[in-house]
Amino acid sequence: MAPIVGTPRIDNRPPLMFVENVLKTAKMVRDVERQWTIVRENKELMKRINQIYRTKGLLNVNYNYRVHQSLHSTARGRKARAIERQNQALLNRLLRRKATVDSNLPRRKRTPNWVQVDQLHRMAIEFWERTDRRLCQLSIELCPGVSFDEINLGSGKLFRIYDGTLVVIRAGSVHSEEDLRAAYGTLRHLERGSFVKQVVDGREYYLITLRTIGRIADGKLVGRVKPSSMEKLDLINSYGSKFGRCKEPIYFDRVRS
């Protein structure tokens, strides 16, 4: 039996209408709740305004409150005035005090005249980067028999920093024609932090060892870096290179420790 084939038709019936498409019940509930919230807040506001108009204008304030007054207020006032007078007297003493060191003088001339004798066997070298950034200060203990004035070292630009080996500070020329071989000789096994004076071609150099060095010719041991300043040698060494050229201009200045 052959199947029955229906004729095609166009569905022109209206679509089904749902309540959710027309009536937004959730939105209506939120609007009603918001209206009730506004009404409730307005009632509270009206209550507060009414209370302010009928009273002195402030809420939750106890107008009968009085600050407790101590029986010793007069004594405390006298003590406070006495402390104020003492502070004023101390301030006047500080203002009348004059400085014993002139800050306008160069750093090497600021040392007072009452320097102790044992300080003559100590010195310090300050290092600066580009004359405006202070790097560190090395404290050096001079050897017995070597005084502060014997170190012919002032201030200037650092000559060489050999990475992990030596810091070379160039001093003045040797004007004496006497034989220096008795005072200068070959130094062996110099520990890290040794402060050595060396004469090469008629010019004095001061060396600071950055490691243990086996041999230095024509030198004289004049001091050692104090243990508290050993860590600062690593900072100075960071500005050195293999061939001694400084990565940044480093300046030094000798001061009393």
PDB file of C-alpha atoms in Angstrom, residues 123 125 127 137-142 191-196 207-210 221-233 236:
ATOM      1  CA  MET A 123      94.946  56.817  59.976  1.00  0.00           C
ATOM      2  CA  ILE A 125      91.508  56.863  53.917  1.00  0.00           C
ATOM      3  CA  PHE A 127      87.151  56.897  49.088  1.00  0.00           C
ATOM      4  CA  GLN A 137      86.455  54.701  54.835  1.00  0.00           C
ATOM      5  CA  LEU A 138      89.377  52.357  55.430  1.00  0.00           C
ATOM      6  CA  SER A 139      90.881  52.436  58.914  1.00  0.00           C
ATOM      7  CA  ILE A 140      94.587  51.583  58.925  1.00  0.00           C
ATOM      8  CA  GLU A 141      96.779  50.760  61.907  1.00  0.00           C
ATOM      9  CA  LEU A 142     100.305  52.023  61.345  1.00  0.00           C
ATOM     10  CA  GLU A 191      98.560  39.150  53.877  1.00  0.00           C
ATOM     11  CA  ARG A 192      95.344  40.690  52.637  1.00  0.00           C
ATOM     12  CA  GLY A 193      94.928  44.261  53.842  1.00  0.00           C
ATOM     13  CA  SER A 194      98.637  45.103  54.094  1.00  0.00           C
ATOM     14  CA  PHE A 195      99.528  48.772  53.584  1.00  0.00           C
ATOM     15  CA  VAL A 196     102.861  48.971  51.757  1.00  0.00           C
ATOM     16  CA  LEU A 207      99.762  49.705  47.913  1.00  0.00           C
ATOM     17  CA  ILE A 208      96.833  47.981  49.613  1.00  0.00           C
ATOM     18  CA  THR A 209      96.819  44.238  49.043  1.00  0.00           C
ATOM     19  CA  LEU A 210      93.484  42.647  48.152  1.00  0.00           C
ATOM     20  CA  LEU A 221     105.351  47.657  55.316  1.00  0.00           C
ATOM     21  CA  VAL A 222     103.875  50.724  57.016  1.00  0.00           C
ATOM     22  CA  GLY A 223     100.548  49.426  58.288  1.00  0.00           C
ATOM     23  CA  ARG A 224      97.595  47.069  58.012  1.00  0.00           C
ATOM     24  CA  VAL A 225      93.912  47.550  57.404  1.00  0.00           C
ATOM     25  CA  LYS A 226      91.913  47.037  60.594  1.00  0.00           C
ATOM     26  CA  PRO A 227      89.744  43.892  60.709  1.00  0.00           C
ATOM     27  CA  SER A 228      86.604  46.032  60.921  1.00  0.00           C
ATOM     28  CA  SER A 229      87.410  47.520  57.490  1.00  0.00           C
ATOM     29  CA  MET A 230      88.274  44.289  55.677  1.00  0.00           C
ATOM     30  CA  GLU A 231      84.805  43.974  54.151  1.00  0.00           C
ATOM     31  CA  LYS A 232      85.186  47.397  52.523  1.00  0.00           C
ATOM     32  CA  LEU A 233      88.063  46.096  50.428  1.00  0.00           C
ATOM     33  CA  ILE A 236      86.808  48.966  46.355  1.00  0.00           C
TER      34      ILE A 236
END
